[in-house]
C-alpha angles and dihedrals in degrees: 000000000000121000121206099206121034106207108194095188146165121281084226094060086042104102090041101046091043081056087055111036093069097061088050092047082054107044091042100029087222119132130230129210108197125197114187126192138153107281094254093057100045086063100051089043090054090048100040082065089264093160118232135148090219142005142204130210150092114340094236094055092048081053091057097053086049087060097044091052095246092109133054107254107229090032102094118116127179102247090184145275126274116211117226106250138182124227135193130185119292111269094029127140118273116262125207108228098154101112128035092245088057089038091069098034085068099045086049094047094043115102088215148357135210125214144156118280093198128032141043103296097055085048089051092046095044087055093045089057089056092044093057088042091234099106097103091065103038091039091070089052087055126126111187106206119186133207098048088280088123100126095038085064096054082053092059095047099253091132134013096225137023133216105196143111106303083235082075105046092040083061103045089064138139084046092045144046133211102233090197137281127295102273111265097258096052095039127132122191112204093209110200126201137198134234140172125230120261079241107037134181105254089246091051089093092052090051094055087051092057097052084055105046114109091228089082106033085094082056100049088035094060077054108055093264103131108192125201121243083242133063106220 
């Protein structure tokens, strides 16, 4: 089958764009071949000749295929932001993360966390538990896990918690619950960012219309998708 738009996009907008990618597939009759990976890896890959029409992930990494030529410079537009978020098995008892002092109480109490081995959100984690000074007695409770599958893991009871962008763990359920979000002080938004290939599909610019279009962001939003009041 031909597709008319190639998407190379993050593991993390995954769940929201798919959400969305169908309606667009049906009101256009376009079709979209989609390629996720982890944010690192989509720009290696890019610049490694990997072919797309348009791409989604974090800005500074759009910046940097501007730079190497790959994307068209002038083309970058904010998708949205993904707040960091932490999951527990379906079914679990309820944890209180709302304040920085019950925040690590939970991460000191749990038995294991999951986080991502690769990507923005296990390098933030990993950080945040320096700057608490708590990281030499949660590190040795860590279980790296690779590939964005974070939340499915802690489905199949790999870990007792996860640390991961609430998109992943919203679309991992049933098996999986969103504890909450990360408490306000200690937050950390994964903006992502979209830009069209230097040498686009004729229909890439209608697709990144689309993804900004206010008629989807309900839709991206019950998703963990926050978008911002402007479009820049």
């Amino acid at each position: 089958m031909n597709h008319d738009i190639r998407l190379f996009g993050a593991i993390a907008v995954r769940p929201a764009v798919l959400a969305v990618i169908s309606r667009f597939e049906t009101d256009t009759g376009l079709t979209v071949a989609a390629n996720w990976e982890l944010n690192p890896t989509i720009k290696k890959q890019i610049e490694a000749g990997e072919s797309f029409d348009l791409v989604i992930t974090n800005p500074n990494l759009v910046q940097d295929l501007i730079a190497s030529g790959k994307v068209q410079a002038g083309s970058q537009l904010g998708f949205g932001r993904i707040a960091m978020g932490m999951a527990a098995k379906a079914g679990s008892r309820p944890l209180d993360i709302g304040s920085v002092e019950a925040f690590e109480h939970a991460l000191k109490s749990a038995g294991s966390i999951a986080y991502a081995s690769e990507g923005t959100s296990g390098a933030y984690f990993c950080s945040l538990l320096e700057r608490l000074g708590i990281a030499d007695e949660v590190k040795p409770k860590l279980v790296a896990v690779p590939g964005g599958l974070t939340a499915p893991a802690v489905g199949r009871g790999e870990a007792e918690l996860g640390v991961v962008p609430v998109t992943s763990i919203l679309a991992a359920a049933p098996e999986v619950m969103l504890v909450g979000q990360f408490p306000a002080e200690l937050q950390s938004y994964v903006d992502f960012a979209i830009g069209i290939s230097a040498d686009p599909a004729d229909a890439a610019k209608h697709l990144s219309e689309f993804l900004m279009s206010t008629a989807v962001d309900d839709i991206l939003a019950a998703r963990g998708v926050e978008r911002g009041k402007k479009r820049a």
